[in-house]
Amino acid sequence: MIQLREMLTCIHCWSEFPSSEILWQSEHEDLKRGDLLLKDKPIRFLPSRFNSRGNAIDAMGDECHLLACPRCHLTIPRALIEREVIFVSILGSPQSGKSYYLAALINRMKSRFPEYFGYNVNDTDLNSNALLNRYEKELFLRADANELFVLGKLIPKTQLGGMLYNAVSHGNQVVHYPKPFSYNFDACGLKNSHSSNKPKTMLCVYDNAGEHFKPGQDSNQDPGTRHMARADFLLFIYDPTQDSRWKNEVSNEAQTKHFSSNTSFQEHILLEAANRIRSLNGIPDGEPIDKPLFVVVCKLDVWMESLPKIDWSTPLSSRGDKTCLDVAEFLNQSSCMRQKLASIIPSIVNAADSVSQSVYFVPVSALGSSPQHFTDEGFPLFRSADIRPKRVELPMIAGLAFSGSGLIKTAK
């Protein structure tokens, strides 16, 4: 029997509403167009009739199956009415590698979480996740795993509009809501004989164009980053190869091959994000927010040699038949990364500390190795066979462990 949650939060517009107010989408051919907010979509309605299967009946007598938010009218998955939702915001500067990181993260979660934590990570909605699934396929499931390809052409730069946004007409005002990527955590029983007692949870992740974090780019018409106000934790993707202050930490060859000529003060993105969260949640200016912040220091493969010689494997430990986050080792690694950043770019550490009460620094590599081949123009070439992400799942593991969701246990 389906157990409905009393209050729901839309994964598109983040409005809260009782489950009794959820709308359904008409399926009769005469009702397939003309919705009040989405003109070319089926009419949304609050049903008064249901059949024996619990599905709504539209005005023309057809059985309906799809749900919609009462505020924005966008489709919401059925999983939302049964599952607790964990919201995660990913932010970073333009071309910092957020999309590569996200594709690698989801790939590793799908492959590692069943073994480690007893959860299958399944797409909540294949249509909504289609773009990210395509990125994952292009990185990891190419027909010829040894074929060289230009990485920069594989995943197009995230744009302010287009495929990652839904347009909704609220009267004369068109609002562009970011499309979420959502995943169900379903107990697979491999790690826990009492898997039916595990929490039913949905993970909702947002990726934004870096330009969205520039001052003036967030408005009622383009609320692209307002998911941060609802986020349970934040992942800030920091790219050392976009920061000229990091160059002295790597070899001359690495500087030439891997460092971008388009350098930036990435901490400005972080500070702007914090200001928006404070404004949306009514937090006094300058006061740290109470959301965990993970500073994900990417492209570890380029600058690994500059780190202290400690064990940088993913800090997990076993407790009975369960895999847990080794909190002590995680904090030790975070402290080492913090010290390294503070010695080179203290403004990044200071900015992070001013944003959140709980800051963790996590080095990762979405690709796992540096390119060995380049085009004549200097663009890096990769093979799928050589892509082996390192530690990309760790910020998510720690975020889920610290969120109180019950999904991942900790060992101290």
Short mmCIF file of C-alpha atoms in Angstrom, two decimals:
data_model
loop_
_atom_site.label_atom_id
_atom_site.label_comp_id
_atom_site.label_asym_id
_atom_site.label_seq_id
_atom_site.Cartn_x
_atom_site.Cartn_y
_atom_site.Cartn_z
CA MET A 1 0.00 0.00 0.00
CA ILE A 2 1.35 3.44 -1.00
CA GLN A 3 2.13 5.66 1.99
CA LEU A 4 1.75 9.29 0.87
CA ARG A 5 3.91 11.95 2.44
CA GLU A 6 1.79 14.71 3.96
CA MET A 7 3.82 17.65 2.59
CA LEU A 8 5.76 17.71 -0.68
CA THR A 9 8.41 20.01 -2.16
CA CYS A 10 8.42 20.50 -5.93
CA ILE A 11 11.78 19.55 -7.44
CA HIS A 12 11.40 22.30 -10.09
CA CYS A 13 10.12 25.43 -8.33
CA TRP A 14 10.72 24.28 -4.70
CA SER A 15 7.26 25.31 -3.53
CA GLU A 16 5.74 23.29 -0.70
CA PHE A 17 2.22 21.92 -0.87
CA PRO A 18 0.05 19.20 0.71
CA SER A 19 -0.09 15.93 -1.22
CA SER A 20 -3.87 16.47 -1.51
CA GLU A 21 -3.22 19.43 -3.84
CA ILE A 22 -1.11 17.54 -6.37
CA LEU A 23 -2.31 17.90 -9.96
CA TRP A 24 -2.73 15.23 -12.64
CA GLN A 25 -2.11 15.49 -16.38
CA SER A 26 -5.00 14.87 -18.78
CA GLU A 27 -4.55 12.03 -21.28
CA HIS A 28 -7.57 12.32 -23.57
CA GLU A 29 -6.58 13.54 -27.04
CA ASP A 30 -8.83 16.61 -26.77
CA LEU A 31 -7.02 17.65 -23.58
CA LYS A 32 -3.43 17.07 -24.77
CA ARG A 33 -2.77 20.81 -25.29
CA GLY A 34 -3.80 24.07 -23.68
CA ASP A 35 -2.59 23.95 -20.10
CA LEU A 36 -2.85 27.30 -18.31
CA LEU A 37 0.93 27.60 -17.70
CA LEU A 38 2.36 25.20 -20.30
CA LYS A 39 0.42 26.00 -23.48
CA ASP A 40 1.64 23.06 -25.59
CA LYS A 41 1.28 20.50 -22.79
CA PRO A 42 -1.69 18.44 -21.52
CA ILE A 43 -4.13 20.24 -19.24
CA ARG A 44 -3.35 19.87 -15.54
CA PHE A 45 -6.28 19.38 -13.15
CA LEU A 46 -7.16 18.60 -9.54
CA PRO A 47 -9.15 15.35 -9.82
CA SER A 48 -12.46 14.52 -8.25
CA ARG A 49 -12.71 11.00 -9.69
CA PHE A 50 -10.34 8.02 -9.36
CA ASN A 51 -10.49 4.44 -10.57
CA SER A 52 -9.87 1.27 -8.55
CA ARG A 53 -6.11 1.53 -9.23
CA GLY A 54 -5.98 4.96 -7.62
CA ASN A 55 -5.41 6.81 -10.90
CA ALA A 56 -7.29 10.02 -11.67
CA ILE A 57 -9.96 10.27 -14.38
CA ASP A 58 -9.81 13.37 -16.60
CA ALA A 59 -12.77 15.46 -17.84
CA MET A 60 -13.24 13.21 -20.89
CA GLY A 61 -13.17 9.99 -18.87
CA ASP A 62 -9.62 8.82 -19.64
CA GLU A 63 -7.38 7.27 -17.01
CA CYS A 64 -4.36 9.46 -16.16
CA HIS A 65 -0.91 8.50 -14.93
CA LEU A 66 1.35 11.57 -14.72
CA LEU A 67 1.49 14.07 -11.86
CA ALA A 68 2.29 17.80 -11.81
CA CYS A 69 3.15 20.54 -9.36
CA PRO A 70 0.17 22.80 -8.46
CA ARG A 71 2.36 25.93 -8.73
CA CYS A 72 4.57 25.47 -11.82
CA HIS A 73 2.59 22.63 -13.47
CA LEU A 74 5.82 20.80 -14.39
CA THR A 75 5.83 17.01 -14.22
CA ILE A 76 6.88 15.56 -10.89
CA PRO A 77 7.78 11.89 -10.46
CA ARG A 78 5.53 9.57 -8.53
CA ALA A 79 8.48 8.75 -6.32
CA LEU A 80 8.12 12.23 -4.83
CA ILE A 81 4.84 11.36 -3.09
CA GLU A 82 6.45 8.44 -1.23
CA ARG A 83 10.10 9.36 -0.69
CA GLU A 84 12.03 11.84 1.37
CA VAL A 85 14.05 14.08 -0.92
CA ILE A 86 17.69 15.08 -0.45
CA PHE A 87 18.54 18.21 -2.44
CA VAL A 88 22.15 18.77 -3.52
CA SER A 89 23.44 21.87 -5.31
CA ILE A 90 26.60 21.77 -7.43
CA LEU A 91 28.20 25.14 -8.11
CA GLY A 92 31.39 26.42 -9.65
CA SER A 93 32.88 28.83 -12.15
CA PRO A 94 32.42 28.52 -15.93
CA GLN A 95 34.35 25.56 -17.40
CA SER A 96 35.35 24.26 -13.98
CA GLY A 97 34.30 20.74 -14.99
CA LYS A 98 30.98 20.48 -13.12
CA SER A 99 29.31 18.41 -15.85
CA TYR A 100 32.26 15.99 -16.15
CA TYR A 101 32.31 15.63 -12.40
CA LEU A 102 28.57 14.99 -12.22
CA ALA A 103 28.70 12.34 -14.96
CA ALA A 104 31.58 10.57 -13.20
CA LEU A 105 29.85 10.89 -9.82
CA ILE A 106 26.62 9.24 -10.99
CA ASN A 107 28.55 6.49 -12.77
CA ARG A 108 30.45 5.65 -9.60
CA MET A 109 27.36 5.83 -7.40
CA LYS A 110 25.53 3.38 -9.65
CA SER A 111 28.47 0.96 -9.65
CA ARG A 112 29.72 1.30 -6.04
CA PHE A 113 26.71 1.99 -3.81
CA PRO A 114 25.11 -1.49 -4.18
CA GLU A 115 28.34 -3.15 -3.01
CA TYR A 116 29.28 -0.58 -0.37
CA PHE A 117 25.96 0.46 1.14
CA GLY A 118 23.31 -1.96 -0.11
CA TYR A 119 21.53 0.55 -2.37
CA ASN A 120 20.85 0.46 -6.07
CA VAL A 121 20.94 3.99 -7.49
CA ASN A 122 18.20 4.13 -10.15
CA ASP A 123 17.00 6.92 -12.42
CA THR A 124 13.80 8.39 -11.01
CA ASP A 125 12.81 9.67 -14.46
CA LEU A 126 14.75 8.64 -17.57
CA ASN A 127 13.42 11.61 -19.53
CA SER A 128 14.67 14.14 -16.98
CA ASN A 129 18.01 12.36 -16.64
CA ALA A 130 18.50 11.82 -20.38
CA LEU A 131 21.17 14.50 -20.80
CA LEU A 132 23.31 13.31 -17.91
CA ASN A 133 22.89 9.69 -19.01
CA ARG A 134 24.19 10.73 -22.43
CA TYR A 135 27.24 12.35 -20.84
CA GLU A 136 27.88 9.20 -18.81
CA LYS A 137 27.56 7.02 -21.92
CA GLU A 138 29.96 9.20 -23.92
CA LEU A 139 32.57 9.02 -21.17
CA PHE A 140 32.30 5.38 -20.12
CA LEU A 141 30.43 3.36 -22.76
CA ARG A 142 31.88 4.35 -26.12
CA ALA A 143 31.68 1.66 -28.82
CA ASP A 144 35.47 1.68 -29.14
CA ALA A 145 36.93 2.19 -25.67
CA ASN A 146 40.42 2.79 -27.17
CA GLU A 147 39.34 5.45 -29.65
CA LEU A 148 40.85 8.88 -28.95
CA PHE A 149 38.31 11.69 -28.61
CA VAL A 150 38.47 15.41 -27.86
CA LEU A 151 37.22 15.83 -24.31
CA GLY A 152 36.15 19.46 -24.75
CA LYS A 153 33.71 18.52 -27.53
CA LEU A 154 32.17 15.64 -25.63
CA ILE A 155 30.09 17.59 -23.11
CA PRO A 156 28.95 21.00 -24.36
CA LYS A 157 29.30 23.93 -22.03
CA THR A 158 26.27 24.33 -19.74
CA GLN A 159 24.21 27.23 -21.09
CA LEU A 160 22.04 29.73 -19.25
CA GLY A 161 19.01 28.47 -21.17
CA GLY A 162 18.19 25.50 -23.36
CA MET A 163 18.20 21.81 -22.49
CA LEU A 164 18.79 22.23 -18.76
CA TYR A 165 15.82 24.52 -18.16
CA ASN A 166 12.00 24.41 -18.36
CA ALA A 167 10.07 27.51 -19.43
CA VAL A 168 6.79 28.19 -17.59
CA SER A 169 4.41 31.07 -18.35
CA HIS A 170 3.11 32.68 -15.16
CA GLY A 171 0.76 35.20 -16.81
CA ASN A 172 2.91 37.55 -18.89
CA GLN A 173 6.09 36.44 -17.15
CA VAL A 174 8.08 33.48 -18.45
CA VAL A 175 10.14 31.75 -15.75
CA HIS A 176 13.01 29.37 -16.53
CA TYR A 177 13.37 26.62 -13.91
CA PRO A 178 16.48 24.40 -13.90
CA LYS A 179 15.87 20.74 -14.65
CA PRO A 180 16.87 18.47 -11.78
CA PHE A 181 18.63 15.12 -12.09
CA SER A 182 16.90 12.71 -9.73
CA TYR A 183 17.72 9.20 -8.48
CA ASN A 184 16.01 6.70 -6.21
CA PHE A 185 17.91 4.81 -3.54
CA ASP A 186 16.43 1.30 -3.52
CA ALA A 187 17.65 -1.30 -1.04
CA CYS A 188 19.17 -4.25 -2.91
CA GLY A 189 19.61 -6.49 0.13
CA LEU A 190 23.28 -7.23 -0.47
CA LYS A 191 24.53 -5.44 2.63
CA ASN A 192 21.57 -5.72 4.99
CA SER A 193 19.14 -8.60 5.52
CA HIS A 194 16.66 -6.05 6.89
CA SER A 195 16.74 -4.02 3.68
CA SER A 196 13.00 -3.35 3.84
CA ASN A 197 13.66 -1.13 6.86
CA LYS A 198 16.00 1.15 4.94
CA PRO A 199 14.70 4.67 4.29
CA LYS A 200 12.96 5.36 0.96
CA THR A 201 14.88 8.29 -0.43
CA MET A 202 15.24 10.28 -3.63
CA LEU A 203 18.34 12.29 -4.48
CA CYS A 204 17.81 15.49 -6.47
CA VAL A 205 20.92 17.16 -7.96
CA TYR A 206 21.22 20.49 -9.80
CA ASP A 207 23.91 21.63 -12.22
CA ASN A 208 24.08 25.27 -13.31
CA ALA A 209 26.00 27.27 -15.84
CA GLY A 210 28.81 29.07 -14.02
CA GLU A 211 27.49 32.36 -15.41
CA HIS A 212 24.38 31.91 -13.26
CA PHE A 213 26.47 32.77 -10.20
CA LYS A 214 27.54 36.16 -11.51
CA PRO A 215 25.90 39.14 -9.78
CA GLY A 216 22.54 40.05 -11.34
CA GLN A 217 22.02 36.69 -13.04
CA ASP A 218 19.42 35.43 -10.55
CA SER A 219 15.90 36.84 -10.70
CA ASN A 220 12.24 35.84 -10.44
CA GLN A 221 12.35 35.17 -14.18
CA ASP A 222 15.57 33.14 -13.99
CA PRO A 223 15.66 31.56 -10.53
CA GLY A 224 18.34 29.16 -11.73
CA THR A 225 20.27 28.91 -8.48
CA ARG A 226 17.47 29.14 -5.92
CA HIS A 227 17.66 25.41 -5.31
CA MET A 228 20.63 26.31 -3.09
CA ALA A 229 18.21 27.66 -0.50
CA ARG A 230 16.61 24.20 -0.27
CA ALA A 231 19.83 22.19 -0.56
CA ASP A 232 20.78 19.80 2.24
CA PHE A 233 24.43 20.34 1.31
CA LEU A 234 26.53 22.12 -1.31
CA LEU A 235 29.34 20.92 -3.58
CA PHE A 236 31.61 23.72 -4.77
CA ILE A 237 33.79 22.58 -7.68
CA TYR A 238 37.14 24.34 -7.45
CA ASP A 239 39.49 23.93 -10.44
CA PRO A 240 43.16 24.63 -9.58
CA THR A 241 44.07 24.70 -13.29
CA GLN A 242 41.99 27.86 -13.65
CA ASP A 243 43.94 29.59 -10.90
CA SER A 244 47.37 30.99 -11.76
CA ARG A 245 48.26 31.06 -8.04
CA TRP A 246 48.48 27.25 -8.16
CA LYS A 247 50.98 27.04 -11.03
CA ASN A 248 54.10 26.90 -8.88
CA GLU A 249 52.82 23.66 -7.33
CA VAL A 250 53.18 21.65 -10.55
CA SER A 251 55.87 21.02 -13.14
CA ASN A 252 56.48 23.29 -16.12
CA GLU A 253 55.12 20.57 -18.37
CA ALA A 254 51.88 20.38 -16.38
CA GLN A 255 51.57 24.17 -16.50
CA THR A 256 51.89 24.15 -20.27
CA LYS A 257 49.58 21.21 -20.93
CA HIS A 258 46.86 21.55 -18.33
CA PHE A 259 46.56 25.10 -17.03
CA SER A 260 43.98 27.38 -18.59
CA SER A 261 44.81 30.85 -19.87
CA ASN A 262 41.34 31.89 -18.66
CA THR A 263 42.10 32.33 -14.95
CA SER A 264 39.60 33.61 -12.39
CA PHE A 265 38.95 34.26 -8.70
CA GLN A 266 36.69 31.28 -8.15
CA GLU A 267 36.00 32.28 -4.55
CA HIS A 268 33.77 35.07 -5.95
CA ILE A 269 31.32 32.37 -7.11
CA LEU A 270 31.25 30.92 -3.62
CA LEU A 271 30.66 34.27 -1.93
CA GLU A 272 27.87 35.19 -4.37
CA ALA A 273 26.19 31.84 -3.74
CA ALA A 274 26.32 32.41 0.01
CA ASN A 275 24.78 35.87 -0.33
CA ARG A 276 21.87 34.42 -2.30
CA ILE A 277 21.26 31.64 0.23
CA ARG A 278 21.24 34.18 3.07
CA SER A 279 18.82 36.43 1.18
CA LEU A 280 16.43 33.59 0.30
CA ASN A 281 16.45 32.10 3.81
CA GLY A 282 16.44 35.36 5.78
CA ILE A 283 19.89 34.81 7.30
CA PRO A 284 21.69 37.94 8.59
CA ASP A 285 24.45 39.29 6.37
CA GLY A 286 27.82 37.67 7.04
CA GLU A 287 26.40 34.87 9.18
CA PRO A 288 27.56 31.36 8.13
CA ILE A 289 24.82 29.11 6.81
CA ASP A 290 24.06 25.79 8.51
CA LYS A 291 24.49 23.64 5.38
CA PRO A 292 27.62 21.49 4.98
CA LEU A 293 29.88 22.81 2.22
CA PHE A 294 32.21 20.46 0.36
CA VAL A 295 34.99 22.20 -1.55
CA VAL A 296 35.65 19.62 -4.28
CA VAL A 297 39.19 20.27 -5.50
CA CYS A 298 39.15 18.68 -8.94
CA LYS A 299 41.80 17.43 -11.42
CA LEU A 300 43.72 15.64 -8.69
CA ASP A 301 45.62 13.73 -11.39
CA VAL A 302 47.38 16.96 -12.46
CA TRP A 303 48.67 18.10 -9.05
CA MET A 304 48.65 14.94 -6.87
CA GLU A 305 52.43 15.07 -6.34
CA SER A 306 52.16 18.37 -4.47
CA LEU A 307 50.03 16.83 -1.68
CA PRO A 308 51.40 15.34 1.55
CA LYS A 309 52.33 11.66 1.31
CA ILE A 310 49.31 10.18 3.06
CA ASP A 311 46.84 7.51 2.06
CA TRP A 312 44.42 9.27 -0.28
CA SER A 313 42.18 6.28 -0.87
CA THR A 314 38.47 6.68 -0.20
CA PRO A 315 38.13 6.60 3.63
CA LEU A 316 35.66 3.77 4.19
CA SER A 317 35.63 1.13 6.89
CA SER A 318 33.60 -1.97 7.71
CA ARG A 319 31.37 -2.37 10.73
CA GLY A 320 29.83 -5.82 10.77
CA ASP A 321 28.33 -6.35 7.33
CA LYS A 322 28.08 -2.59 6.68
CA THR A 323 30.41 -0.19 4.93
CA CYS A 324 30.70 3.14 6.73
CA LEU A 325 32.40 6.45 6.22
CA ASP A 326 35.58 6.59 8.30
CA VAL A 327 34.97 10.05 9.73
CA ALA A 328 38.35 10.39 11.44
CA GLU A 329 40.27 9.66 8.25
CA PHE A 330 37.91 11.80 6.17
CA LEU A 331 38.52 14.74 8.50
CA ASN A 332 42.26 14.09 8.44
CA GLN A 333 42.28 14.21 4.64
CA SER A 334 40.14 17.33 4.65
CA SER A 335 42.53 19.01 7.10
CA CYS A 336 45.54 18.19 4.89
CA MET A 337 43.78 19.62 1.85
CA ARG A 338 42.74 22.70 3.83
CA GLN A 339 46.33 23.33 4.91
CA LYS A 340 47.58 22.95 1.35
CA LEU A 341 45.01 25.41 0.00
CA ALA A 342 45.61 27.85 2.85
CA SER A 343 49.32 27.94 2.07
CA ILE A 344 48.73 28.75 -1.61
CA ILE A 345 45.33 30.43 -1.88
CA PRO A 346 44.11 31.44 1.58
CA SER A 347 41.25 33.44 0.07
CA ILE A 348 39.53 30.20 -1.01
CA VAL A 349 39.70 28.80 2.53
CA ASN A 350 38.63 32.10 4.08
CA ALA A 351 35.70 32.39 1.66
CA ALA A 352 34.55 28.84 2.41
CA ASP A 353 34.76 29.40 6.16
CA SER A 354 32.71 32.59 5.85
CA VAL A 355 30.01 30.69 3.93
CA SER A 356 29.36 27.64 6.10
CA GLN A 357 29.72 26.42 9.67
CA SER A 358 30.83 23.01 8.33
CA VAL A 359 33.43 23.06 5.54
CA TYR A 360 35.23 20.02 4.12
CA PHE A 361 37.96 19.97 1.46
CA VAL A 362 37.95 16.94 -0.83
CA PRO A 363 40.46 16.36 -3.68
CA VAL A 364 39.04 14.33 -6.58
CA SER A 365 39.69 13.44 -10.21
CA ALA A 366 36.69 12.98 -12.51
CA LEU A 367 38.84 11.33 -15.21
CA GLY A 368 41.48 9.67 -13.06
CA SER A 369 44.43 10.33 -15.34
CA SER A 370 46.01 13.19 -17.24
CA PRO A 371 45.80 13.13 -21.04
CA GLN A 372 48.86 11.83 -22.87
CA HIS A 373 47.79 12.95 -26.33
CA PHE A 374 46.73 16.34 -27.68
CA THR A 375 45.42 17.74 -30.95
CA ASP A 376 47.54 20.12 -33.02
CA GLU A 377 45.57 22.95 -31.40
CA GLY A 378 46.47 21.69 -27.93
CA PHE A 379 43.10 20.14 -26.99
CA PRO A 380 43.46 17.05 -24.76
CA LEU A 381 42.55 13.63 -26.14
CA PHE A 382 41.22 10.77 -24.03
CA ARG A 383 40.21 7.12 -24.33
CA SER A 384 37.23 5.68 -22.45
CA ALA A 385 39.48 2.80 -21.42
CA ASP A 386 41.73 5.25 -19.57
CA ILE A 387 38.97 7.02 -17.61
CA ARG A 388 39.01 5.80 -14.02
CA PRO A 389 37.53 8.42 -11.66
CA LYS A 390 39.20 8.83 -8.28
CA ARG A 391 37.26 9.71 -5.11
CA VAL A 392 34.45 11.47 -7.01
CA GLU A 393 31.79 9.77 -4.88
CA LEU A 394 33.41 10.81 -1.58
CA PRO A 395 31.76 14.26 -1.24
CA MET A 396 28.35 12.64 -1.86
CA ILE A 397 29.07 9.81 0.59
CA ALA A 398 30.07 12.31 3.27
CA GLY A 399 27.13 14.60 2.49
CA LEU A 400 24.66 11.73 2.80
CA ALA A 401 26.36 10.51 5.98
CA PHE A 402 26.26 13.95 7.61
CA SER A 403 22.73 14.81 6.42
CA GLY A 404 21.01 12.60 8.96
CA SER A 405 19.15 10.71 6.22
CA GLY A 406 20.18 7.32 7.59
CA LEU A 407 21.42 6.21 4.18
CA ILE A 408 25.10 5.95 5.09
CA LYS A 409 26.52 5.18 8.52
CA THR A 410 29.65 6.63 10.04
CA ALA A 411 32.49 5.03 11.95
CA LYS A 412 34.62 7.18 14.27
#
